[in-house]
CSV table of C-alpha atoms and ligand atoms in Angstrom, one decimal:
chain,number,residue,atom,x,y,z
Y,1,MET,CA,-0.1,0.2,-0.3
Y,2,ASP,CA,1.2,3.4,-0.8
Y,3,PHE,CA,0.2,6.4,1.1
Y,4,GLN,CA,2.0,8.5,-1.1
Y,5,TYR,CA,0.5,11.2,-3.2
Y,6,SER,CA,0.7,10.7,-7.3
Y,7,ALA,CA,3.0,13.1,-8.5
Y,8,LYS,CA,0.1,14.8,-10.6
Y,9,THR,CA,-1.8,15.9,-7.6
Y,10,ILE,CA,1.6,16.9,-5.6
Y,11,SER,CA,2.2,19.4,-8.3
Y,12,TYR,CA,-1.6,20.8,-7.7
Y,13,LEU,CA,-1.4,20.4,-4.5
Y,14,GLU,CA,1.6,23.0,-4.6
Y,15,ARG,CA,-0.1,25.4,-7.0
Y,16,VAL,CA,-3.3,25.5,-4.9
Y,17,ARG,CA,-1.7,26.4,-2.1
Y,18,SER,CA,0.8,29.0,-3.2
Y,19,PHE,CA,-2.3,30.3,-4.8
Y,20,ILE,CA,-4.5,30.6,-1.5
Y,21,ALA,CA,-1.4,31.6,0.6
Y,22,GLU,CA,-0.5,34.2,-1.8
Y,23,GLN,CA,-3.6,35.7,-3.5
Y,24,ILE,CA,-6.6,34.2,-1.3
Y,25,ALA,CA,-5.7,34.9,2.3
Y,26,PRO,CA,-4.7,38.4,2.4
Y,27,VAL,CA,-8.2,39.5,0.7
Y,28,GLU,CA,-10.0,36.5,2.8
Y,29,GLN,CA,-11.4,38.5,5.4
Y,30,GLN,CA,-12.5,41.5,3.4
Y,31,ALA,CA,-14.4,39.5,1.1
Y,32,LEU,CA,-16.0,37.8,3.9
Y,33,ALA,CA,-17.1,41.0,5.6
Y,34,GLN,CA,-20.6,40.8,3.7
Y,35,GLU,CA,-23.2,42.4,6.0
Y,36,GLN,CA,-25.3,39.3,7.4
Y,37,THR,CA,-28.7,40.3,6.6
Y,38,ALA,CA,-32.0,38.4,6.0
Y,39,ASP,CA,-32.6,41.0,3.2
Y,40,TRP,CA,-30.9,39.0,0.3
Y,41,THR,CA,-31.6,41.3,-2.3
Y,42,ARG,CA,-28.8,43.4,-0.9
Y,43,TRP,CA,-26.6,40.9,-1.4
Y,44,ARG,CA,-23.6,41.4,-3.3
Y,45,VAL,CA,-20.5,39.5,-5.2
Y,46,SER,CA,-17.3,40.8,-3.6
Y,47,PRO,CA,-15.2,42.3,-6.4
Y,48,ALA,CA,-12.4,40.5,-4.9
Y,49,ILE,CA,-13.8,37.4,-5.5
Y,50,GLU,CA,-14.8,37.9,-9.2
Y,51,GLU,CA,-10.9,39.2,-9.5
Y,52,LEU,CA,-9.9,35.7,-7.9
Y,53,LYS,CA,-11.7,33.5,-9.7
Y,54,ALA,CA,-10.7,35.0,-13.1
Y,55,LYS,CA,-7.0,34.5,-11.7
Y,56,ALA,CA,-7.3,31.0,-11.0
Y,57,ARG,CA,-9.0,30.0,-14.1
Y,58,GLN,CA,-6.0,31.7,-15.9
Y,59,ALA,CA,-3.8,29.6,-13.8
Y,60,GLY,CA,-5.9,26.4,-14.5
Y,61,LEU,CA,-6.9,26.1,-10.8
Y,62,TRP,CA,-10.3,25.9,-12.1
Y,63,ASN,CA,-13.0,22.8,-12.4
Y,64,LEU,CA,-10.5,20.5,-10.5
Y,65,PHE,CA,-13.5,18.4,-9.1
Y,66,LEU,CA,-14.8,17.4,-12.0
Y,67,PRO,CA,-12.7,14.0,-13.4
Y,68,ASP,CA,-13.7,14.7,-16.9
Y,69,ALA,CA,-12.9,18.5,-16.6
Y,70,ALA,CA,-9.0,19.7,-18.1
Y,71,ALA,CA,-7.6,18.9,-15.4
Y,72,GLY,CA,-8.7,15.1,-15.1
Y,73,LEU,CA,-8.0,14.2,-11.6
Y,74,THR,CA,-9.5,11.1,-10.0
Y,75,THR,CA,-11.7,11.6,-6.7
Y,76,LEU,CA,-8.3,10.2,-5.2
Y,77,GLU,CA,-6.3,12.8,-6.6
Y,78,TYR,CA,-8.9,15.5,-5.8
Y,79,ALA,CA,-9.2,14.5,-2.3
Y,80,PRO,CA,-5.8,16.5,-1.3
Y,81,LEU,CA,-6.7,19.5,-3.1
Y,82,ALA,CA,-10.3,19.9,-1.6
Y,83,GLU,CA,-8.8,19.5,1.6
Y,84,GLU,CA,-6.5,22.4,0.9
Y,85,MET,CA,-9.4,24.3,0.1
Y,86,GLY,CA,-11.2,23.5,3.3
Y,87,LYS,CA,-8.2,25.7,5.2
Y,88,SER,CA,-10.0,28.8,3.4
Y,89,LEU,CA,-13.5,29.5,3.7
Y,90,ILE,CA,-13.7,31.3,0.3
Y,91,ALA,CA,-10.9,29.1,-1.7
Y,92,ALA,CA,-13.4,26.5,-3.2
Y,93,GLU,CA,-15.6,29.0,-4.8
Y,94,ILE,CA,-12.5,30.8,-6.3
Y,95,PHE,CA,-11.5,27.8,-7.8
Y,96,ASN,CA,-15.2,26.6,-9.2
Y,97,CYS,CA,-15.3,23.6,-7.0
Y,98,ASN,CA,-17.7,24.8,-4.1
Y,99,ALA,CA,-21.4,23.1,-3.7
Y,100,PRO,CA,-24.1,22.9,-4.3
Y,101,ASP,CA,-22.8,23.9,-8.1
Y,102,THR,CA,-20.2,21.0,-8.1
Y,103,GLY,CA,-22.9,18.6,-7.3
Y,104,ASN,CA,-25.4,19.8,-10.1
Y,105,MET,CA,-22.8,20.4,-12.5
Y,106,GLU,CA,-21.9,17.0,-12.3
Y,107,ILE,CA,-25.7,16.0,-12.2
Y,108,LEU,CA,-25.4,17.7,-15.4
Y,109,HIS,CA,-22.8,16.3,-16.9
Y,110,LEU,CA,-23.7,12.8,-16.2
Y,111,PHE,CA,-27.5,13.4,-17.3
Y,112,GLY,CA,-27.8,16.4,-18.9
Y,113,THR,CA,-28.8,16.5,-23.0
Y,114,PRO,CA,-26.8,18.5,-25.3
Y,115,GLU,CA,-29.3,21.4,-25.0
Y,116,GLN,CA,-29.2,21.4,-21.0
Y,117,LYS,CA,-25.7,21.2,-21.3
Y,118,LYS,CA,-25.0,24.6,-23.7
Y,119,GLN,CA,-27.5,26.2,-21.5
Y,120,TRP,CA,-26.7,25.7,-17.9
Y,121,LEU,CA,-23.7,23.2,-17.9
Y,122,GLU,CA,-21.3,25.6,-19.8
Y,123,PRO,CA,-22.4,28.9,-17.7
Y,124,LEU,CA,-22.1,27.0,-14.5
Y,125,LEU,CA,-18.3,25.5,-15.7
Y,126,ALA,CA,-17.6,29.1,-16.6
Y,127,GLY,CA,-18.6,30.2,-13.2
Y,128,GLU,CA,-20.6,32.9,-14.9
Y,129,ILE,CA,-23.7,31.8,-13.0
Y,130,ARG,CA,-24.8,29.8,-9.6
Y,131,SER,CA,-27.3,27.0,-9.3
Y,132,VAL,CA,-30.0,25.8,-6.7
Y,133,PHE,CA,-30.7,22.1,-5.6
Y,134,ALA,CA,-34.3,22.1,-4.7
Y,135,MET,CA,-34.9,19.0,-2.9
Y,136,THR,CA,-36.1,19.6,0.9
Y,137,GLU,CA,-39.6,20.8,1.7
Y,138,PRO,CA,-40.4,22.0,4.8
Y,139,ASP,CA,-43.5,19.7,4.9
Y,140,VAL,CA,-42.1,16.6,5.1
Y,141,ALA,CA,-39.0,14.6,6.8
Y,142,SER,CA,-36.6,15.3,3.6
Y,143,SER,CA,-34.0,12.8,5.3
Y,144,ASP,CA,-35.9,10.3,3.5
Y,145,ALA,CA,-36.0,11.4,-0.5
Y,146,THR,CA,-38.9,9.4,-1.8
Y,147,ASN,CA,-40.9,11.5,1.1
Y,148,MET,CA,-40.8,14.8,-1.1
Y,149,ARG,CA,-44.3,16.2,-2.0
Y,150,ALA,CA,-44.0,18.4,-4.6
Y,151,THR,CA,-45.4,17.8,-7.9
Y,152,ILE,CA,-44.7,17.4,-11.5
Y,153,VAL,CA,-47.6,17.1,-14.1
Y,154,GLU,CA,-47.9,17.3,-17.4
Y,155,SER,CA,-50.3,19.5,-19.0
Y,156,GLY,CA,-50.6,21.4,-22.8
Y,157,GLY,CA,-46.8,19.4,-24.0
Y,158,GLU,CA,-45.4,21.3,-20.6
Y,159,LEU,CA,-44.7,20.3,-17.0
Y,160,VAL,CA,-46.6,22.2,-14.5
Y,161,LEU,CA,-44.6,22.2,-10.9
Y,162,ASN,CA,-46.3,22.8,-7.4
Y,163,GLY,CA,-44.2,22.7,-3.9
Y,164,ARG,CA,-42.5,24.1,-1.3
Y,165,LYS,CA,-39.0,23.8,-0.7
Y,166,TRP,CA,-36.7,25.0,1.5
Y,167,TRP,CA,-32.6,25.2,2.5
Y,168,SER,CA,-32.0,25.9,-1.1
Y,169,THR,CA,-28.7,26.8,-0.8
Y,170,GLY,CA,-27.4,29.4,-3.4
Y,171,LEU,CA,-30.8,30.9,-4.0
Y,172,GLY,CA,-29.9,34.0,-2.6
Y,173,HIS,CA,-26.9,34.5,-4.8
Y,174,PRO,CA,-27.1,37.7,-7.4
Y,175,ASP,CA,-25.8,35.0,-10.1
Y,176,ALA,CA,-28.5,32.2,-9.3
Y,177,ARG,CA,-30.5,31.5,-12.4
Y,178,ILE,CA,-31.3,27.7,-12.3
Y,179,ALA,CA,-32.7,25.2,-9.5
Y,180,VAL,CA,-32.8,21.5,-9.6
Y,181,PHE,CA,-36.4,20.9,-8.5
Y,182,MET,CA,-37.2,17.4,-7.5
Y,183,GLY,CA,-41.0,16.5,-7.5
Y,184,VAL,CA,-43.4,13.7,-7.4
Y,185,SER,CA,-44.5,12.8,-11.7
Y,186,ASP,CA,-46.0,9.4,-11.4
Y,187,ALA,CA,-47.4,8.8,-7.6
Y,188,ALA,CA,-49.0,5.6,-8.7
Y,189,ALA,CA,-45.1,4.3,-9.8
Y,190,ASP,CA,-42.9,2.2,-7.1
Y,191,ARG,CA,-41.7,4.0,-4.1
Y,192,HIS,CA,-38.4,4.5,-6.1
Y,193,SER,CA,-39.7,6.2,-9.4
Y,194,GLN,CA,-41.8,8.3,-8.4
Y,195,HIS,CA,-40.1,11.6,-8.5
Y,196,SER,CA,-38.6,13.4,-11.4
Y,197,MET,CA,-35.9,16.2,-11.5
Y,198,VAL,CA,-36.7,19.3,-13.3
Y,199,LEU,CA,-34.5,22.1,-14.2
Y,200,VAL,CA,-36.6,25.6,-13.3
Y,201,PRO,CA,-35.1,29.0,-14.5
Y,202,LEU,CA,-35.4,31.0,-11.2
Y,203,ASP,CA,-37.0,33.7,-13.1
Y,204,ALA,CA,-39.9,31.4,-14.4
Y,205,PRO,CA,-43.5,32.9,-13.4
Y,206,GLY,CA,-44.8,31.3,-10.2
Y,207,VAL,CA,-41.3,30.9,-8.8
Y,208,THR,CA,-41.3,33.2,-5.7
Y,209,ILE,CA,-38.3,33.9,-3.1
Y,210,LYS,CA,-40.1,33.8,0.3
Y,211,ARG,CA,-37.2,33.9,2.8
Y,212,MET,CA,-33.4,33.2,3.6
Y,213,LEU,CA,-32.8,30.9,6.6
Y,214,PRO,CA,-30.1,31.7,9.1
Y,215,VAL,CA,-27.5,28.9,10.5
Y,216,PHE,CA,-27.2,30.0,14.0
Y,217,GLY,CA,-28.1,33.4,12.7
Y,218,GLU,CA,-25.6,33.7,10.2
Y,219,TYR,CA,-27.0,33.9,6.4
Y,220,ASP,CA,-23.9,32.8,4.6
Y,221,ALA,CA,-24.5,35.5,2.2
Y,222,PRO,CA,-24.0,35.9,-0.7
Y,223,TYR,CA,-25.0,32.5,-0.9
Y,224,GLY,CA,-27.8,31.6,1.4
Y,225,HIS,CA,-30.2,28.9,2.1
Y,226,GLY,CA,-33.8,29.8,1.1
Y,227,GLU,CA,-37.4,28.8,1.4
Y,228,VAL,CA,-38.8,29.1,-2.2
Y,229,TRP,CA,-42.3,28.0,-3.6
Y,230,PHE,CA,-43.4,26.8,-6.7
Y,231,GLU,CA,-46.9,27.9,-7.7
Y,232,ASP,CA,-48.1,26.6,-11.4
Y,233,VAL,CA,-44.7,27.2,-12.7
Y,234,ARG,CA,-44.4,25.9,-16.4
Y,235,VAL,CA,-41.5,24.4,-18.0
Y,236,PRO,CA,-41.2,22.6,-21.2
Y,237,LYS,CA,-41.0,18.6,-20.8
Y,238,SER,CA,-37.2,19.1,-22.3
Y,239,ASN,CA,-36.3,20.4,-19.0
Y,240,VAL,CA,-36.6,16.9,-17.2
Y,241,LEU,CA,-33.0,15.8,-16.4
Y,242,TRP,CA,-32.4,11.9,-17.8
Y,243,ASP,CA,-35.8,10.9,-18.0
Y,244,LEU,CA,-39.0,11.1,-15.5
Y,245,GLY,CA,-39.3,8.6,-12.6
Y,246,LYS,CA,-35.4,9.0,-12.5
Y,247,GLY,CA,-35.5,11.3,-9.6
Y,248,TYR,CA,-34.6,9.4,-6.8
Y,249,GLU,CA,-31.9,7.8,-8.6
Y,250,ILE,CA,-30.2,10.9,-9.7
Y,251,ALA,CA,-30.5,12.2,-5.7
Y,252,GLN,CA,-28.5,8.8,-4.8
Y,253,ARG,CA,-25.8,9.3,-7.7
Y,254,ARG,CA,-25.9,13.0,-6.5
Y,255,LEU,CA,-24.9,11.4,-3.2
Y,256,GLY,CA,-21.6,10.0,-4.5
Y,257,PRO,CA,-18.2,11.6,-5.6
Y,258,GLY,CA,-19.6,15.3,-5.1
Y,259,ARG,CA,-20.6,14.8,-1.8
Y,260,ILE,CA,-17.4,13.3,0.2
Y,261,HIS,CA,-16.1,16.7,-1.4
Y,262,HIS,CA,-17.5,18.4,2.3
Y,263,CYS,CA,-15.7,15.5,4.0
Y,264,MET,CA,-12.4,16.8,2.4
Y,265,ARG,CA,-13.0,20.4,2.9
Y,266,ALA,CA,-13.7,19.4,6.8
Y,267,ILE,CA,-10.4,17.9,7.5
Y,268,GLY,CA,-8.8,20.9,5.8
Y,269,ALA,CA,-10.7,23.1,8.1
Y,270,ALA,CA,-9.9,20.8,11.1
Y,271,GLU,CA,-6.3,21.0,10.5
Y,272,LYS,CA,-6.6,25.0,10.0
Y,273,VAL,CA,-8.7,24.7,13.6
Y,274,LEU,CA,-6.0,22.5,15.2
Y,275,GLU,CA,-3.2,25.4,13.9
Y,276,LEU,CA,-5.2,28.1,15.8
Y,277,LEU,CA,-5.6,26.2,18.5
Y,278,ILE,CA,-2.0,25.2,19.1
Y,279,ARG,CA,-1.3,28.8,18.4
Y,280,ARG,CA,-3.2,30.4,20.8
Y,281,GLY,CA,-2.8,28.0,23.2
Y,282,SER,CA,1.4,27.8,23.3
Y,283,SER,CA,1.5,31.9,23.4
Y,284,ARG,CA,-1.5,32.9,26.0
Y,285,VAL,CA,-0.4,32.4,29.9
Y,286,ALA,CA,-2.6,31.7,32.5
Y,287,PHE,CA,-2.2,30.3,36.2
Y,288,GLY,CA,2.2,31.0,35.1
Y,289,LYS,CA,1.8,28.5,32.3
Y,290,PRO,CA,1.1,28.4,28.1
Y,291,LEU,CA,-2.7,27.3,28.0
Y,292,LEU,CA,-1.8,24.2,26.9
Y,293,ARG,CA,0.1,23.2,29.7
Y,294,LEU,CA,-3.0,23.6,31.9
Y,295,GLY,CA,-5.4,20.6,32.5
Y,296,GLY,CA,-6.0,18.0,29.4
Y,297,ASN,CA,-5.1,20.3,26.8
Y,298,LEU,CA,-2.4,18.5,25.8
Y,299,GLU,CA,-4.1,15.4,25.5
Y,300,ARG,CA,-6.9,17.4,23.4
Y,301,VAL,CA,-4.0,18.4,20.9
Y,302,ALA,CA,-3.3,14.7,20.7
Y,303,LYS,CA,-6.9,13.2,20.1
Y,304,ALA,CA,-7.3,16.0,17.7
Y,305,ARG,CA,-4.2,14.8,15.6
Y,306,VAL,CA,-5.2,11.3,15.5
Y,307,ALA,CA,-9.1,12.2,14.9
Y,308,ILE,CA,-8.2,13.9,11.9
Y,309,ASP,CA,-6.1,11.3,10.3
Y,310,GLN,CA,-8.2,8.6,11.0
Y,311,ALA,CA,-11.0,10.8,8.8
Y,312,ARG,CA,-8.3,11.4,6.4
Y,313,LEU,CA,-7.5,7.9,5.8
Y,314,LEU,CA,-11.3,6.9,5.4
Y,315,THR,CA,-11.9,9.9,3.4
Y,316,LEU,CA,-9.0,8.5,1.0
Y,317,TYR,CA,-10.0,5.1,1.1
Y,318,ALA,CA,-13.8,6.0,0.0
Y,319,ALA,CA,-12.3,8.2,-2.6
Y,320,TRP,CA,-10.0,5.0,-3.9
Y,321,LYS,CA,-13.0,2.7,-3.6
Y,322,ILE,CA,-15.4,5.1,-5.6
Y,323,ASP,CA,-12.6,5.4,-8.3
Y,324,THR,CA,-11.9,1.7,-8.7
Y,325,VAL,CA,-15.2,0.0,-8.2
Y,326,GLY,CA,-17.6,2.7,-8.5
Y,327,ALA,CA,-19.9,4.8,-5.8
Y,328,MET,CA,-22.5,2.6,-5.3
Y,329,ALA,CA,-19.6,-0.3,-4.5
Y,330,ALA,CA,-18.3,2.3,-1.8
Y,331,LEU,CA,-21.5,2.9,0.2
Y,332,THR,CA,-20.2,2.2,3.4
Y,333,GLU,CA,-17.6,4.0,3.1
Y,334,ILE,CA,-19.4,6.9,1.8
Y,335,SER,CA,-22.0,6.9,4.2
Y,336,ALA,CA,-19.2,6.3,7.0
Y,337,ILE,CA,-16.9,9.6,6.5
Y,338,LYS,CA,-20.0,11.5,5.9
Y,339,ALA,CA,-21.0,10.9,9.6
Y,340,VAL,CA,-17.3,10.7,10.6
Y,341,ALA,CA,-15.8,14.3,9.1
Y,342,PRO,CA,-18.4,16.5,10.0
Y,343,THR,CA,-18.6,15.3,13.7
Y,344,MET,CA,-14.5,15.2,14.0
Y,345,LEU,CA,-14.6,18.8,12.9
Y,346,GLN,CA,-17.1,19.6,15.3
Y,347,THR,CA,-15.4,18.5,18.2
Y,348,VAL,CA,-11.6,20.1,17.1
Y,349,VAL,CA,-13.6,23.3,17.0
Y,350,ASP,CA,-15.1,22.9,20.0
Y,351,ASP,CA,-11.7,22.3,21.8
Y,352,ALA,CA,-10.3,25.4,19.8
Y,353,ILE,CA,-13.2,27.6,21.2
Y,354,GLN,CA,-12.8,26.7,24.5
Y,355,ILE,CA,-8.9,27.4,24.5
Y,356,TYR,CA,-9.8,30.7,22.4
Y,357,GLY,CA,-11.9,31.8,25.5
Y,358,GLY,CA,-14.2,34.7,24.9
Y,359,ALA,CA,-12.6,35.5,21.3
Y,360,GLY,CA,-13.6,32.3,20.1
Y,361,LEU,CA,-17.1,33.1,19.9
Y,362,THR,CA,-16.5,36.3,18.1
Y,363,ARG,CA,-15.8,36.8,14.3
Y,364,ASP,CA,-12.5,38.0,14.9
Y,365,VAL,CA,-11.3,34.4,14.3
Y,366,PRO,CA,-13.4,31.8,12.3
Y,367,LEU,CA,-14.2,29.5,14.8
Y,368,ALA,CA,-17.6,30.0,14.9
Y,369,ALA,CA,-17.9,29.5,11.3
Y,370,TYR,CA,-16.2,26.4,11.3
Y,371,PHE,CA,-18.5,25.3,14.1
Y,372,GLY,CA,-21.9,26.5,12.1
Y,373,MET,CA,-20.5,24.2,9.3
Y,374,ALA,CA,-19.7,21.3,10.9
Y,375,ARG,CA,-22.8,21.3,12.8
Y,376,SER,CA,-25.2,21.9,9.7
Y,377,LEU,CA,-23.2,19.4,7.7
Y,378,ARG,CA,-24.3,17.1,10.2
Y,379,ILE,CA,-27.8,17.4,9.1
Y,380,ALA,CA,-27.5,19.2,5.6
Y,381,ASP,CA,-25.2,16.2,3.7
Y,382,GLY,CA,-28.2,14.0,5.5
Y,383,PRO,CA,-28.7,13.4,9.3
Y,384,ASP,CA,-25.9,11.4,10.8
Y,385,GLU,CA,-28.3,9.0,12.0
Y,386,VAL,CA,-29.1,8.1,8.1
Y,387,HIS,CA,-25.4,7.4,7.3
Y,388,TRP,CA,-24.8,5.2,10.2
Y,389,GLY,CA,-28.2,3.4,9.3
Y,390,ARG,CA,-26.8,2.5,5.8
Y,391,VAL,CA,-23.4,1.1,7.5
Y,392,ALA,CA,-25.3,-0.9,9.7
Y,393,ARG,CA,-27.7,-2.3,7.2
Y,394,LEU,CA,-24.7,-3.0,4.9
Y,395,GLU,CA,-23.0,-4.8,7.3
Y,396,LEU,CA,-26.0,-6.7,8.3
Y,397,ALA,CA,-26.5,-7.8,5.0
Y,398,LYS,CA,-23.3,-9.6,4.6
Y,399,TYR,CA,-24.5,-12.1,7.3
Y,400,LYS,CA,-28.0,-12.4,5.8
Y,401,GLN,CA,-26.6,-13.6,2.6
Y,402,ARG,CA,-24.4,-16.2,4.7
Y,403,GLU,CA,-27.8,-17.7,6.2
Y,404,PRO,CA,-28.9,-21.0,5.2
D,1,FAD,C1,-27.3,24.8,5.9
D,1,FAD,C2,-27.9,23.5,5.2
D,1,FAD,C3,-27.9,23.7,3.9
D,1,FAD,C4,-28.9,22.7,3.0
D,1,FAD,N1,-28.9,22.8,1.4
D,1,FAD,C5,-29.9,21.8,1.0
D,1,FAD,C6,-29.7,22.0,-0.5
D,1,FAD,O1,-29.2,22.9,-1.3
D,1,FAD,N2,-30.7,21.5,-1.3
D,1,FAD,C7,-31.8,20.8,-0.2
D,1,FAD,O2,-32.8,20.1,-1.1
D,1,FAD,N3,-31.7,20.4,1.0
D,1,FAD,C8,-30.7,21.1,1.9
D,1,FAD,N4,-30.5,20.9,2.9
D,1,FAD,C9,-31.4,20.2,3.8
D,1,FAD,C10,-31.0,19.0,4.2
D,1,FAD,O3,-30.6,18.3,3.3
D,1,FAD,C11,-31.7,18.6,5.6
D,1,FAD,O4,-32.3,19.3,6.3
D,1,FAD,C12,-31.6,16.9,5.8
D,1,FAD,O5,-31.9,16.0,4.4
D,1,FAD,C13,-33.0,16.8,6.5
D,1,FAD,O6,-34.5,16.8,6.4
D,1,FAD,P1,-35.2,17.6,7.4
D,1,FAD,O7,-34.5,18.9,8.0
D,1,FAD,O8,-36.4,17.7,6.8
D,1,FAD,O9,-35.1,16.5,9.0
D,1,FAD,P2,-36.2,15.3,9.1
D,1,FAD,O10,-35.9,14.3,7.9
D,1,FAD,O11,-37.2,15.6,9.8
D,1,FAD,O12,-35.1,14.8,10.1
D,1,FAD,C14,-34.4,15.2,11.4
D,1,FAD,C15,-34.1,14.1,12.3
D,1,FAD,O13,-34.5,12.9,12.4
D,1,FAD,C16,-33.4,11.8,12.7
D,1,FAD,N5,-33.6,10.7,11.8
D,1,FAD,C17,-34.1,10.8,10.4
D,1,FAD,N6,-33.9,9.7,10.1
D,1,FAD,C18,-33.4,9.0,10.7
D,1,FAD,C19,-32.9,7.8,10.4
D,1,FAD,N7,-32.9,6.9,9.4
D,1,FAD,N8,-32.4,6.9,11.8
D,1,FAD,C20,-32.4,7.7,13.1
D,1,FAD,N9,-32.7,9.2,12.8
D,1,FAD,C21,-33.2,9.9,11.8
D,1,FAD,C22,-32.0,12.6,12.7
D,1,FAD,O14,-31.8,13.2,14.0
D,1,FAD,C23,-32.5,14.2,11.9
D,1,FAD,O15,-32.0,14.8,12.1
D,1,FAD,C24,-29.4,21.9,3.7
D,1,FAD,C25,-29.5,22.1,5.4
D,1,FAD,C26,-28.8,22.8,5.8
D,1,FAD,C27,-28.9,22.8,7.1
């Protein structure tokens, strides 16, 4: 077993690392200083972000997440780059590698018609527009994708969509143009074939953005997470993604490589947080000793080191399995890492906040932002329990097969 990254990964890693250090880090605080207001109509993209995106694209550090894009990186080769991006709160966006656009680009890439790709995938890959994934609904337990109740009805050669969606990430972005809408197109079909996914331009009549939802009081401007209503929205039938009845399958496929990007970034975020914890804990003194020398603080450092490394190895293993046997044969590893990585980050950030004292709760350091990210990932990417449940089911299934 070779734990060495490939030469290609090492070369990209060096370039991503220097770009973040030289170009992104100096302007990150300023670019993030967007007013956290519920009035999303006032949200703007910082000119610094647009400038950096242009530079990253020119430097060939663009769309690195997509195996078929210019860089041609495998999931395993991309993982350390995503980790590096996770050390910054804005880097993923600068390299056009941010959620939910990555997942949406992936499904357009896999299932889009040539016309859909021309209209929506090309501008997304160019970073000119942003997109939304509108699956979750306020009225049903959305951790079960078969629960969605929004409707898709054929009428006069068109599709008519109705439903209320929320937690649609990116909905407040000034460049958001397209939503991937999930709804029931055939209630009589079997549970996994009732739903479809349809592309809906956000300026279509009947689409109304109701509000943005804060995460612990923060709106994540200029992306945001919104509630949006679809009322008798009419789109051509050619806006169906893949085919009618394929919604659940697309949702499952979207949970593959794209979704372990969160885990890779969470590991980078944890590395950054551990560095902050150690620097603060070694330089600040209480009761005559550096904070790290008090109580059980050194042990916390050791445990964080090991937890991060465990999560990284599990993530790289999941990435390797996705590349070698496919996402559907790597379900245990994908589910495991989705449950492990955000919880690990949450614990490391919590310890760092504690070492920082009051300062840890302010915006002077990014710890509160990382905590919000970790805590919400434990729900946003599917609740922990759903991932653990899948690991357990797959484990039990092994023994069922062996029963006489
Ligand atoms: C920051 C953020 C961003 C998001 N972005 C998007 C997005 O872009 N697009 C989108 O469509 N959705 C998005 N979501 C929504 C997210 O996918 C859902 O919140 C998630 O799937 C859970 O659905 P729910 O909130 O309806 O919780 P519910 O389904 O009501 O579940 C509530 C709780 O029930 C328990 N539970 C559920 N299932 C099980 C089980 N099998 N075993 C044991 N316990 C269980 C868990 O404790 C779970 O947390 C986002 C959410 C957040 C917080």
